[in-house]
Tab-separated table of C-alpha atoms in Angstrom:
chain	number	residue	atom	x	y	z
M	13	UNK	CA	-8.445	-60.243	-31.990
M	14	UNK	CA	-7.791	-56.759	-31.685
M	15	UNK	CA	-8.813	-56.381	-27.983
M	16	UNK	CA	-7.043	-59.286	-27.075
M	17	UNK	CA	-3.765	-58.056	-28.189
M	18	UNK	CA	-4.586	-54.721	-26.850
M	19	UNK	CA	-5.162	-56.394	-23.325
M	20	UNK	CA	-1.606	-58.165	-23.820
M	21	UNK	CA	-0.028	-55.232	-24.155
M	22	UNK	CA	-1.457	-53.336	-21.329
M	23	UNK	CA	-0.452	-56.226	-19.682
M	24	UNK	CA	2.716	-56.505	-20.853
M	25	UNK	CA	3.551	-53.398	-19.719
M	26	UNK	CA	1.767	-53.206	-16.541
M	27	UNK	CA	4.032	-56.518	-15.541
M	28	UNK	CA	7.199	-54.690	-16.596
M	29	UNK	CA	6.442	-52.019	-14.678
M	30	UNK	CA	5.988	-53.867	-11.889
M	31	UNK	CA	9.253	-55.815	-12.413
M	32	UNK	CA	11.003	-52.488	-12.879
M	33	UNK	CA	9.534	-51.319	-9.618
M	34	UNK	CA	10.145	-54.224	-7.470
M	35	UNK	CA	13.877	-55.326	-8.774
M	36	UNK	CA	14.611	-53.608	-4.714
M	37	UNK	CA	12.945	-55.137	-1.348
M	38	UNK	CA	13.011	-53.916	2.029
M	39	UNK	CA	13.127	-55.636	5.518
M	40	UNK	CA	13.157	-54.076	9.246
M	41	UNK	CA	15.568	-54.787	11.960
M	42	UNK	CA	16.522	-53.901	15.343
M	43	UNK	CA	19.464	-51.749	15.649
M	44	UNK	CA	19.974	-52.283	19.647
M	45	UNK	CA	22.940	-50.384	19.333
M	46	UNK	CA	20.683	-46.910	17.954
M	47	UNK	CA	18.022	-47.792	20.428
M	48	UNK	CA	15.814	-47.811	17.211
M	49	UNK	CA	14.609	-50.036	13.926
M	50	UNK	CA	16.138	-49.544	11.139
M	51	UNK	CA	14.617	-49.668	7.544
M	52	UNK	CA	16.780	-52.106	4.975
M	53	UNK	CA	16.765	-51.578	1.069
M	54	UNK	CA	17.964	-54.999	-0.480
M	55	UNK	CA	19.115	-55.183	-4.315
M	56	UNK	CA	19.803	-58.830	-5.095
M	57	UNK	CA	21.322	-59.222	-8.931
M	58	UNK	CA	19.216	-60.391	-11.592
M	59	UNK	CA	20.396	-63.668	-11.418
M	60	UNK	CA	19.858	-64.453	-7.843
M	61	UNK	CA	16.932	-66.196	-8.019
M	62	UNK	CA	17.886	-68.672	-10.545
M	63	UNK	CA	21.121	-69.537	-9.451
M	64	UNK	CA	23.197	-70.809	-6.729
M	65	UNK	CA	25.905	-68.788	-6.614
M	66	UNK	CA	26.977	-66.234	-3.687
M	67	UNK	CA	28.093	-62.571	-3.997
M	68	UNK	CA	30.173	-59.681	-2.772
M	69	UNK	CA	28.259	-57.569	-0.783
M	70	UNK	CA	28.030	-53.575	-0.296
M	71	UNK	CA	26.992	-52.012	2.327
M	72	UNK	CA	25.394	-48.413	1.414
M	73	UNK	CA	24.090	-45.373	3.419
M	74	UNK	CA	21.435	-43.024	2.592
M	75	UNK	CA	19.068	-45.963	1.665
M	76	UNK	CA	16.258	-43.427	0.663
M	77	UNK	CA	18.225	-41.538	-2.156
M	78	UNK	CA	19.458	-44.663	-3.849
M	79	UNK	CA	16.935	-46.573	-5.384
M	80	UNK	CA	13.786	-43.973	-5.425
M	81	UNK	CA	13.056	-40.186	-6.183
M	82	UNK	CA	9.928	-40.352	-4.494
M	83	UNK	CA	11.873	-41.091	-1.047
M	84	UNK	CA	14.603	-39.434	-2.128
M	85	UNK	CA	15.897	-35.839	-0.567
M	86	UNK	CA	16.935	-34.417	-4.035
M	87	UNK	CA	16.840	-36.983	-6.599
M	88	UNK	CA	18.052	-40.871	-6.767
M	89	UNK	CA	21.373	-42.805	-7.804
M	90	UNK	CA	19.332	-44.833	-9.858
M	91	UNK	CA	21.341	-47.774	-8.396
M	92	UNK	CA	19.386	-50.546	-9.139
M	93	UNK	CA	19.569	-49.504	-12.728
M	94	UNK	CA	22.378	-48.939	-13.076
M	95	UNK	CA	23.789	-52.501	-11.512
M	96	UNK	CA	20.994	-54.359	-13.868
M	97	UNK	CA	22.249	-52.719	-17.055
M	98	UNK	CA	26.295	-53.409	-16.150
M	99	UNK	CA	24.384	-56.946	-14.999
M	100	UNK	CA	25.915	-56.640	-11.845
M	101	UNK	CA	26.767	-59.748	-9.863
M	102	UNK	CA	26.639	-57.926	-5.976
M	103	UNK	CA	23.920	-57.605	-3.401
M	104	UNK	CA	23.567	-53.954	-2.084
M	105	UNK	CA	22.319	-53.800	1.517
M	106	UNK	CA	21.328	-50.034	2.622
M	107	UNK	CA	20.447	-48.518	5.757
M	108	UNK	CA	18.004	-45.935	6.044
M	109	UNK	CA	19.151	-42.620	7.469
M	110	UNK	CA	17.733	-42.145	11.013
M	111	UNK	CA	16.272	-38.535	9.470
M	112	UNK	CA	17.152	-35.871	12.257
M	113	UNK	CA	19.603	-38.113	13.530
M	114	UNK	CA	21.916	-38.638	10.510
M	115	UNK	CA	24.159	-36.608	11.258
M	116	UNK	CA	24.485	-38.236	14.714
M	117	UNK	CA	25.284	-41.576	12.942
M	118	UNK	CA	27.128	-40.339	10.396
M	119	UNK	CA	29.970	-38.716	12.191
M	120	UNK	CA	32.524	-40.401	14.446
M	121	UNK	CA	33.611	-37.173	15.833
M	122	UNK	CA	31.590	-34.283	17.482
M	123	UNK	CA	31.914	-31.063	15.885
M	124	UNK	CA	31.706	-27.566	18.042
M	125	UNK	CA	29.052	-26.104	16.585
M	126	UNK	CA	26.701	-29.193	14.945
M	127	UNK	CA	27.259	-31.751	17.278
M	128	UNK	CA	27.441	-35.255	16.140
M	129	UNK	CA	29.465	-37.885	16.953
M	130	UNK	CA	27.609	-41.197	17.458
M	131	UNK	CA	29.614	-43.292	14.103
M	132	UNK	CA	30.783	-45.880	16.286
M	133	UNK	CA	26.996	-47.336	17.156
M	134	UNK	CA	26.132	-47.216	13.822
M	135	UNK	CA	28.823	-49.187	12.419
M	136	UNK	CA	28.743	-51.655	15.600
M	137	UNK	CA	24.848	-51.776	14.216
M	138	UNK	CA	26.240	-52.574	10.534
M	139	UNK	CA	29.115	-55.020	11.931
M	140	UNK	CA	27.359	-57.030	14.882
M	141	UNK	CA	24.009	-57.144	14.041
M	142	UNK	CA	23.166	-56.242	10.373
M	143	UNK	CA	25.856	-57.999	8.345
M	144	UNK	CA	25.272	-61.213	10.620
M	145	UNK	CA	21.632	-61.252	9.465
M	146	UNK	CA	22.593	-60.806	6.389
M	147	UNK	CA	24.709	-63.498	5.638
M	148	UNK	CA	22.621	-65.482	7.266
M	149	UNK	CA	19.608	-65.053	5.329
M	150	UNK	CA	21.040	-64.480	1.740
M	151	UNK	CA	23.976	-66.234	-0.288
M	152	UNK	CA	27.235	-64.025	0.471
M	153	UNK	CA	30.703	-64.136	0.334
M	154	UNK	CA	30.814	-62.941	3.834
M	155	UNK	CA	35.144	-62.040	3.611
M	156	UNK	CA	36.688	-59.021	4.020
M	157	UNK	CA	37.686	-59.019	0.327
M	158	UNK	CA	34.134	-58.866	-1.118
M	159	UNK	CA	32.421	-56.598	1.596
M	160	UNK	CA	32.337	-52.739	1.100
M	161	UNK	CA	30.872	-49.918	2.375
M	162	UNK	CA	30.000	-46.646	0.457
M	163	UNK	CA	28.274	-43.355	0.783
M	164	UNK	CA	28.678	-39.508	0.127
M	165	UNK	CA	28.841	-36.641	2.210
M	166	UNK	CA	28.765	-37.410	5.706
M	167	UNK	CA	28.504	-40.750	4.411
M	168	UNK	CA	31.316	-40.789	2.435
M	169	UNK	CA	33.478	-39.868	6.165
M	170	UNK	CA	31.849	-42.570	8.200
M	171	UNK	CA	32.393	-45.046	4.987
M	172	UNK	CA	35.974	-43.836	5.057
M	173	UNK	CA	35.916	-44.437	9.181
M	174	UNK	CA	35.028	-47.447	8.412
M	175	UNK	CA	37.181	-48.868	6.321
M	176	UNK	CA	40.148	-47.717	9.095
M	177	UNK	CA	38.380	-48.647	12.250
M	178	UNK	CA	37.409	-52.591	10.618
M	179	UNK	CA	39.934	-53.189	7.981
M	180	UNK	CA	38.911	-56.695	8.898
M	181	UNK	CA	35.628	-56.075	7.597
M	182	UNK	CA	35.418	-53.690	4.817
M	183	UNK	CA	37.620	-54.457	1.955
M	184	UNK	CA	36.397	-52.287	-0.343
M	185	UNK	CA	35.522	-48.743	0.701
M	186	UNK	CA	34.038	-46.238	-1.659
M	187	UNK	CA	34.472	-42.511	-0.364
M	188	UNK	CA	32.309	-39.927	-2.209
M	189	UNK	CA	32.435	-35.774	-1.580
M	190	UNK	CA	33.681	-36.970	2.174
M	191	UNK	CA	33.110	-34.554	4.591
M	192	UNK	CA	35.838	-34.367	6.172
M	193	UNK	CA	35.909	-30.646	7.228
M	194	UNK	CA	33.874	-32.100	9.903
M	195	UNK	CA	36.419	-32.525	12.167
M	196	UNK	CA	40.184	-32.965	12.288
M	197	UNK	CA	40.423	-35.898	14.058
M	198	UNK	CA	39.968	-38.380	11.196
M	199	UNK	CA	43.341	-36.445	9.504
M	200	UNK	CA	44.785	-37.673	13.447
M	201	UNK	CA	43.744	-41.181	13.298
M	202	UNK	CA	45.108	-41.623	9.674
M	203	UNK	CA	48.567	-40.694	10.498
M	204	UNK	CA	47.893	-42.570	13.392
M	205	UNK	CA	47.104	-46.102	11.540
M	206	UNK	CA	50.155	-48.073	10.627
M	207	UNK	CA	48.755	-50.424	8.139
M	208	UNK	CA	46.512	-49.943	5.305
M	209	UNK	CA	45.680	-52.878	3.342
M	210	UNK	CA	41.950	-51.521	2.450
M	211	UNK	CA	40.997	-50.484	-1.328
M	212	UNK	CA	39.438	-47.162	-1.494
M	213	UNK	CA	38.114	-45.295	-4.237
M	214	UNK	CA	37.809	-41.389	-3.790
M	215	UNK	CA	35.236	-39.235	-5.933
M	216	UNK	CA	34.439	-35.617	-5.283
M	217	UNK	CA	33.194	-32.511	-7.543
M	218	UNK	CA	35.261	-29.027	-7.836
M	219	UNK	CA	32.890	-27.211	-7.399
M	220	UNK	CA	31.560	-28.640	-4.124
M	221	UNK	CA	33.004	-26.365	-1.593
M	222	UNK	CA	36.515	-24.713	-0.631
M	223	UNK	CA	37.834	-27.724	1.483
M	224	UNK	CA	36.575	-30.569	-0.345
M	225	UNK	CA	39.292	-30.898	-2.964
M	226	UNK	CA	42.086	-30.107	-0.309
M	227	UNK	CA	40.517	-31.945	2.399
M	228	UNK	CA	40.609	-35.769	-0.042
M	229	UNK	CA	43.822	-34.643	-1.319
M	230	UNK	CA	45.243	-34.691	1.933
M	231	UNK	CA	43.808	-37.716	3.533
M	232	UNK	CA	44.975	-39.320	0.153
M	233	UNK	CA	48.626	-38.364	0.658
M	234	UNK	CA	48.728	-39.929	4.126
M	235	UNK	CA	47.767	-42.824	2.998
M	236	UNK	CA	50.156	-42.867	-0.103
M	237	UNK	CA	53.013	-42.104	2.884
M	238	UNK	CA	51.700	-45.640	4.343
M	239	UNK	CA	51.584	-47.841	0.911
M	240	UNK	CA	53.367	-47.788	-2.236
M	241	UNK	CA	51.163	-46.605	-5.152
M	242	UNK	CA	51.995	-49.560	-7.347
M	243	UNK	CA	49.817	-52.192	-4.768
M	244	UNK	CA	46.977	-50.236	-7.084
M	245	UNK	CA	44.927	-49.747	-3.607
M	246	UNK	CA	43.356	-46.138	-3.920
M	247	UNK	CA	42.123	-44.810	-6.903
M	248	UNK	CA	41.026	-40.540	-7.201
M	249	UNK	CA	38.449	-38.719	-9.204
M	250	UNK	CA	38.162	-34.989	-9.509
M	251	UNK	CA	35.239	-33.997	-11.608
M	252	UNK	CA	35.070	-31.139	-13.565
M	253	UNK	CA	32.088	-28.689	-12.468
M	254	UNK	CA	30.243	-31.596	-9.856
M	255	UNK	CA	28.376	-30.191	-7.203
M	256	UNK	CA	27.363	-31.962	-4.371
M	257	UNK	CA	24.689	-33.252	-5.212
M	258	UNK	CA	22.508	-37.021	-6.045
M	259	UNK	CA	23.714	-35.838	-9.684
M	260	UNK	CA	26.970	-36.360	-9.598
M	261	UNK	CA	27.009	-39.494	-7.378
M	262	UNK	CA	24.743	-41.578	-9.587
M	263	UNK	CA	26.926	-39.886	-12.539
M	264	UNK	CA	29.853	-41.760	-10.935
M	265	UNK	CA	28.257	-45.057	-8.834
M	266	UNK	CA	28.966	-47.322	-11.848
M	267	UNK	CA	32.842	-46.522	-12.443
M	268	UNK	CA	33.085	-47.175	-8.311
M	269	UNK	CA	31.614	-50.300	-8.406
M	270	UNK	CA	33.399	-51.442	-11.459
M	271	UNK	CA	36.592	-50.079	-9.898
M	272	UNK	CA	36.249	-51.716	-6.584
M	273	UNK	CA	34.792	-55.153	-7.488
């Protein structure tokens, strides 16, 4: 009797800890647009499979730092975590980084001395072929209102980018530690976009650099020059001490999320 229970509970926990591992999938596509194929991590919500509802969908950056340390460059967002325990209804859909070209694809302007500058391939990827397949394949709400797009760092500009360059798209655009000392241009095409009807949440640490505070505070008054603050449409957090780091963006995924959707 003994053994027997013993083997349930080894087995017990060997089948949680297979759940726990597998609550993400991945698929491969072909990004024409990169010349390349691009790696997909897919969280679905716990539900999914036993209902027949359809979901908001975010589109996410950095695919190998969100759901696991051991692909991760300095630790994980624990996203898939942190969505089951808030028992998140939303489908995240990330994109691997193309390693020694993310920076490439994760800047829509060239910079002088790194270089850079390839953005607008990467989001025609994420537009025209990605998101099609997407909401082809699983059960979306496939309008502007309940698709995002998030990320941090250079992430967090081409998510910002984004959100002005498809408003028609991307509803919902989460923005954190945006690097937008990367180039002035994105301060030009701001001032230079007449209509903001986008929700954007901006998140950045203190103690990040010397621009990064400045830098979000001034993209944020432009676009408080374009809307009135009472259409509730931006939201900004300034936290005390946060580096830039995995840390502090898994510290602040959930409010996002919550905040956005």
């Amino acid at each position: 009797m003994k053994k027997l229970a013993l083997v349930f509970i080894v087995f017990f926990c060997l089948s949680n800890s297979i759940l726990a591992q597998n609550r993400y999938s991945t698929f491969e596509i072909k990004a024409p647009q990169l010349d390349t194929i691009k790696k997909i991590w897919v969280y679905l919500p716990l539900e999914y499979t036993t209902s027949t509802k359809k979901y908001p969908v975010l589109y996410m950056h950095d695919a190998q730092n969100l759901f696991d340390a051991k692909s991760s460059y300095a630790g994980e967002w624990r996203i898939d975590e942190t969505l089951d325990s808030l028992q998140a209804k939303i489908i995240i859909i990330a994109i691997e980084h193309g390693n020694n070209k993310r920076l490439s694809e994760l800047t829509p302007y060239k910079n002088e001395k790194y270089g850079g500058g390839n953005a607008n391939a990467y989001l025609d990827f994420i537009v025209s072929t990605l998101k099609p397949y997407v909401d082809s394949v699983y059960r979306t709400k496939s309008n502007t209102r309940n698709t995002g797009i998030m990320g941090s760092s250079l992430g967090g500009l081409t998510s910002y980018y984004a959100g002005l360059k498809y408003p028609d798209i991307f509803g919902k655009v989460g923005v954190f530690s945006p690097s937008f000392w990367f180039s002035n241009e994105i301060f030009t095409l701001t001032e230079a976009t007449k209509k903001m009807d986008t929700k954007f949440y901006f998140m950045c640490g203190d103690s990040e650099s010397e621009e990064m505070v400045a830098d979000m505070n001034k993209i944020i008054q432009l676009i408080r020059e374009k809307r009135c603050d009472c259409l509730h449409l931006h939201k900004k957090q300034i936290i005390e001490n946060g580096k830039h780091n995995e840390k502090l963006w898994a510290k602040e995924f959930a409010k996002a999320y919550l905040w956005l959707f």
